[in-house]
Amino acid sequence: MEKKDSLLMLKYMISEGFNPNNYERILELLQSAPLSLSKNLTEYNPYLLSNKVVYSELDEYGIDGAYGYLEDSEILVPKSIYNDNHFLYSPVKRLYPKHSYGAPTIDEFGTVIFLEDTLEAKTNEIYNAIKNSLNFKDLYFGFITEMYPQIDYGDQRLVYVFHQLMNQSDGYKLSYETISEENKKLYLIKKK
């Protein structure tokens, strides 16, 4: 995925009803800082939670976040040497004293956003992230593919995962847009 893809997806999300002004905080999952939607939303207080987080990149883009994941609708920042080095030995003070590394609580966020960059062998991670986010008032999860003469296996698999989730959860829809000049297809799952 290219760095400009996150801006393409953000514009598409906005055209589909996403308004960052409607949320006090925005939680983003699964992405690295350079490819995140959060880097384009820094004035809206995003928090990037992912196993792709590199703390120097968060600092470079001015994004709050942590190396971690969402499980059972809880933000988990696992005890690790990597997290220890950042949270315990860094001069940066975090505002969240309730948890071991100071992660915010899930109640602080009005929406969850995702932009997935690679599809290989990630179906379970994507499925779990979406499943753990279904209780949010708003959820926007997208992925971008290159346009090919035919859809490749990875795209078919992820669209299948979306449909399975939507069959289990009422009130969600899958939409897509083709941007021919960029040779891209944008897919988005959101609440109806």
mmCIF file of C-alpha atoms in Angstrom, residues 17-192:
data_model
loop_
_atom_site.group_PDB
_atom_site.id
_atom_site.type_symbol
_atom_site.label_atom_id
_atom_site.label_comp_id
_atom_site.label_asym_id
_atom_site.label_seq_id
_atom_site.Cartn_x
_atom_site.Cartn_y
_atom_site.Cartn_z
ATOM 1 C CA GLY A 17 -20.599 9.686 6.221
ATOM 2 C CA PHE A 18 -17.479 9.665 8.434
ATOM 3 C CA ASN A 19 -17.100 13.038 10.169
ATOM 4 C CA PRO A 20 -14.141 13.294 12.554
ATOM 5 C CA ASN A 21 -15.739 16.337 14.200
ATOM 6 C CA ASN A 22 -18.419 14.036 15.654
ATOM 7 C CA TYR A 23 -15.980 12.257 17.992
ATOM 8 C CA GLU A 24 -13.995 13.364 21.003
ATOM 9 C CA ARG A 25 -11.461 10.577 20.310
ATOM 10 C CA ILE A 26 -10.856 8.232 17.385
ATOM 11 C CA LEU A 27 -9.369 4.749 17.800
ATOM 12 C CA GLU A 28 -7.480 3.283 14.845
ATOM 13 C CA LEU A 29 -6.463 -0.378 14.711
ATOM 14 C CA LEU A 30 -4.155 -2.629 12.668
ATOM 15 C CA GLN A 31 -2.026 -0.037 10.880
ATOM 16 C CA SER A 32 1.488 1.380 10.981
ATOM 17 C CA ALA A 33 1.876 5.125 11.559
ATOM 18 C CA PRO A 34 3.161 6.014 8.047
ATOM 19 C CA LEU A 35 0.216 4.231 6.389
ATOM 20 C CA SER A 36 -2.412 5.154 8.991
ATOM 21 C CA LEU A 37 -5.514 7.260 8.675
ATOM 22 C CA SER A 38 -4.508 8.847 11.997
ATOM 23 C CA LYS A 39 -1.617 10.753 10.426
ATOM 24 C CA ASN A 40 -4.254 12.752 8.512
ATOM 25 C CA LEU A 41 -6.416 13.195 11.626
ATOM 26 C CA THR A 42 -3.953 14.452 14.241
ATOM 27 C CA GLU A 43 -6.135 17.462 15.127
ATOM 28 C CA TYR A 44 -8.954 15.023 16.091
ATOM 29 C CA ASN A 45 -7.049 13.231 18.869
ATOM 30 C CA PRO A 46 -6.580 9.767 17.301
ATOM 31 C CA TYR A 47 -5.046 6.808 19.110
ATOM 32 C CA LEU A 48 -3.280 4.179 16.983
ATOM 33 C CA LEU A 49 -3.301 0.680 18.485
ATOM 34 C CA SER A 50 -1.485 -1.946 16.444
ATOM 35 C CA ASN A 51 1.218 -4.579 16.430
ATOM 36 C CA LYS A 52 2.777 -2.478 13.642
ATOM 37 C CA VAL A 53 3.372 0.506 15.919
ATOM 38 C CA VAL A 54 6.914 1.847 15.973
ATOM 39 C CA TYR A 55 7.152 4.496 18.677
ATOM 40 C CA SER A 56 9.592 6.708 16.772
ATOM 41 C CA GLU A 57 7.065 6.824 13.895
ATOM 42 C CA LEU A 58 4.257 7.813 16.277
ATOM 43 C CA ASP A 59 6.441 10.676 17.501
ATOM 44 C CA GLU A 60 7.345 11.663 13.935
ATOM 45 C CA TYR A 61 3.678 11.942 12.905
ATOM 46 C CA GLY A 62 2.455 13.355 16.240
ATOM 47 C CA ILE A 63 0.111 10.426 16.903
ATOM 48 C CA ASP A 64 -0.739 9.027 20.333
ATOM 49 C CA GLY A 65 -0.820 5.233 20.441
ATOM 50 C CA ALA A 66 0.727 1.972 21.519
ATOM 51 C CA TYR A 67 1.962 -1.395 20.396
ATOM 52 C CA GLY A 68 -1.063 -3.526 21.283
ATOM 53 C CA TYR A 69 -4.488 -4.725 20.224
ATOM 54 C CA LEU A 70 -8.186 -4.763 21.043
ATOM 55 C CA GLU A 71 -9.585 -7.838 22.801
ATOM 56 C CA ASP A 72 -13.019 -8.319 24.369
ATOM 57 C CA SER A 73 -13.616 -4.611 23.744
ATOM 58 C CA GLU A 74 -10.607 -3.689 25.898
ATOM 59 C CA ILE A 75 -7.422 -1.928 24.819
ATOM 60 C CA LEU A 76 -4.525 -4.232 25.628
ATOM 61 C CA VAL A 77 -0.934 -3.043 25.625
ATOM 62 C CA PRO A 78 0.959 -6.240 26.487
ATOM 63 C CA LYS A 79 3.888 -6.347 28.856
ATOM 64 C CA SER A 80 6.943 -6.612 26.623
ATOM 65 C CA ILE A 81 10.509 -5.368 26.464
ATOM 66 C CA TYR A 82 9.501 -3.166 23.519
ATOM 67 C CA ASN A 83 6.689 -1.507 25.488
ATOM 68 C CA ASP A 84 8.835 -1.334 28.649
ATOM 69 C CA ASN A 85 11.522 0.557 26.735
ATOM 70 C CA HIS A 86 9.006 3.091 25.553
ATOM 71 C CA PHE A 87 6.681 3.582 28.506
ATOM 72 C CA LEU A 88 8.945 2.975 31.485
ATOM 73 C CA TYR A 89 12.232 4.415 30.289
ATOM 74 C CA SER A 90 11.071 7.231 28.050
ATOM 75 C CA PRO A 91 10.754 10.827 29.286
ATOM 76 C CA VAL A 92 7.303 10.983 27.661
ATOM 77 C CA LYS A 93 4.566 11.096 30.279
ATOM 78 C CA ARG A 94 1.267 9.426 29.430
ATOM 79 C CA LEU A 95 -2.078 10.725 30.621
ATOM 80 C CA TYR A 96 -3.635 7.335 31.412
ATOM 81 C CA PRO A 97 -2.580 6.100 34.869
ATOM 82 C CA LYS A 98 -5.254 3.366 35.249
ATOM 83 C CA HIS A 99 -3.490 0.587 33.351
ATOM 84 C CA SER A 100 -0.006 -0.866 33.448
ATOM 85 C CA TYR A 101 1.373 1.184 30.554
ATOM 86 C CA GLY A 102 -1.232 3.868 30.764
ATOM 87 C CA ALA A 103 -3.535 2.885 27.888
ATOM 88 C CA PRO A 104 -6.818 4.765 27.559
ATOM 89 C CA THR A 105 -10.077 2.936 28.208
ATOM 90 C CA ILE A 106 -12.357 1.948 25.358
ATOM 91 C CA ASP A 107 -15.061 4.307 26.678
ATOM 92 C CA GLU A 108 -12.962 7.311 25.668
ATOM 93 C CA PHE A 109 -13.526 6.655 21.949
ATOM 94 C CA GLY A 110 -16.573 7.417 19.832
ATOM 95 C CA THR A 111 -15.505 5.441 16.771
ATOM 96 C CA VAL A 112 -13.075 2.819 15.523
ATOM 97 C CA ILE A 113 -11.422 3.118 12.137
ATOM 98 C CA PHE A 114 -9.253 0.662 10.206
ATOM 99 C CA LEU A 115 -7.360 0.676 6.945
ATOM 100 C CA GLU A 116 -5.804 -2.658 6.157
ATOM 101 C CA ASP A 117 -2.736 -2.652 3.918
ATOM 102 C CA THR A 118 -1.953 -6.331 3.353
ATOM 103 C CA LEU A 119 -4.308 -9.239 3.049
ATOM 104 C CA GLU A 120 -2.035 -12.273 3.144
ATOM 105 C CA ALA A 121 -2.528 -14.525 6.182
ATOM 106 C CA LYS A 122 -4.277 -11.774 8.157
ATOM 107 C CA THR A 123 -7.903 -12.825 7.909
ATOM 108 C CA ASN A 124 -8.083 -13.917 11.583
ATOM 109 C CA GLU A 125 -6.521 -10.678 12.852
ATOM 110 C CA ILE A 126 -8.907 -8.614 10.731
ATOM 111 C CA TYR A 127 -11.898 -10.706 11.789
ATOM 112 C CA ASN A 128 -11.009 -10.332 15.495
ATOM 113 C CA ALA A 129 -10.451 -6.581 15.192
ATOM 114 C CA ILE A 130 -13.829 -6.074 13.545
ATOM 115 C CA LYS A 131 -15.608 -8.462 15.913
ATOM 116 C CA ASN A 132 -14.173 -6.629 18.945
ATOM 117 C CA SER A 133 -15.332 -3.295 17.494
ATOM 118 C CA LEU A 134 -18.944 -4.125 16.652
ATOM 119 C CA ASN A 135 -20.307 -2.529 19.851
ATOM 120 C CA PHE A 136 -19.037 0.903 18.856
ATOM 121 C CA LYS A 137 -21.607 3.461 17.783
ATOM 122 C CA ASP A 138 -19.640 3.935 14.560
ATOM 123 C CA LEU A 139 -17.182 1.629 12.827
ATOM 124 C CA TYR A 140 -15.378 2.249 9.548
ATOM 125 C CA PHE A 141 -13.104 -0.474 8.201
ATOM 126 C CA GLY A 142 -11.597 -0.283 4.753
ATOM 127 C CA PHE A 143 -9.088 -1.863 2.490
ATOM 128 C CA ILE A 144 -7.676 -0.868 -0.871
ATOM 129 C CA THR A 145 -6.710 -3.171 -3.699
ATOM 130 C CA GLU A 146 -5.111 -2.622 -7.046
ATOM 131 C CA MET A 147 -7.517 -3.104 -9.934
ATOM 132 C CA TYR A 148 -6.714 -6.273 -11.835
ATOM 133 C CA PRO A 149 -8.533 -7.902 -14.720
ATOM 134 C CA GLN A 150 -9.889 -10.231 -12.029
ATOM 135 C CA ILE A 151 -10.095 -10.131 -8.230
ATOM 136 C CA ASP A 152 -7.257 -12.046 -6.625
ATOM 137 C CA TYR A 153 -7.687 -14.685 -3.930
ATOM 138 C CA GLY A 154 -6.760 -12.334 -1.057
ATOM 139 C CA ASP A 155 -9.483 -9.868 -2.051
ATOM 140 C CA GLN A 156 -12.086 -12.622 -2.378
ATOM 141 C CA ARG A 157 -11.142 -13.957 1.065
ATOM 142 C CA LEU A 158 -11.458 -10.562 2.768
ATOM 143 C CA VAL A 159 -14.779 -9.782 1.069
ATOM 144 C CA TYR A 160 -15.962 -13.213 2.278
ATOM 145 C CA VAL A 161 -14.893 -12.326 5.866
ATOM 146 C CA PHE A 162 -16.839 -9.057 5.593
ATOM 147 C CA HIS A 163 -19.952 -10.871 4.451
ATOM 148 C CA GLN A 164 -19.652 -13.429 7.269
ATOM 149 C CA LEU A 165 -19.389 -10.636 9.837
ATOM 150 C CA MET A 166 -22.313 -8.756 8.372
ATOM 151 C CA ASN A 167 -24.432 -11.916 8.433
ATOM 152 C CA GLN A 168 -23.669 -12.255 12.176
ATOM 153 C CA SER A 169 -24.152 -8.569 12.949
ATOM 154 C CA ASP A 170 -27.214 -6.621 11.953
ATOM 155 C CA GLY A 171 -26.882 -3.069 10.719
ATOM 156 C CA TYR A 172 -23.638 -3.122 8.698
ATOM 157 C CA LYS A 173 -23.032 -2.743 5.001
ATOM 158 C CA LEU A 174 -20.172 -3.165 2.565
ATOM 159 C CA SER A 175 -19.677 -0.469 -0.057
ATOM 160 C CA TYR A 176 -16.957 0.018 -2.620
ATOM 161 C CA GLU A 177 -15.689 2.537 -5.120
ATOM 162 C CA THR A 178 -13.396 2.216 -8.110
ATOM 163 C CA ILE A 179 -10.895 4.993 -8.811
ATOM 164 C CA SER A 180 -9.737 4.239 -12.339
ATOM 165 C CA GLU A 181 -7.138 7.025 -12.568
ATOM 166 C CA GLU A 182 -5.399 5.597 -9.470
ATOM 167 C CA ASN A 183 -5.985 1.958 -10.525
ATOM 168 C CA LYS A 184 -7.545 1.313 -7.085
ATOM 169 C CA LYS A 185 -10.636 -0.292 -5.598
ATOM 170 C CA LEU A 186 -11.702 0.984 -2.170
ATOM 171 C CA TYR A 187 -13.862 -1.232 0.083
ATOM 172 C CA LEU A 188 -15.540 0.007 3.253
ATOM 173 C CA ILE A 189 -17.622 -1.700 5.928
ATOM 174 C CA LYS A 190 -19.680 0.627 8.107
ATOM 175 C CA LYS A 191 -22.890 0.829 10.061
ATOM 176 C CA LYS A 192 -25.986 1.547 7.987
#
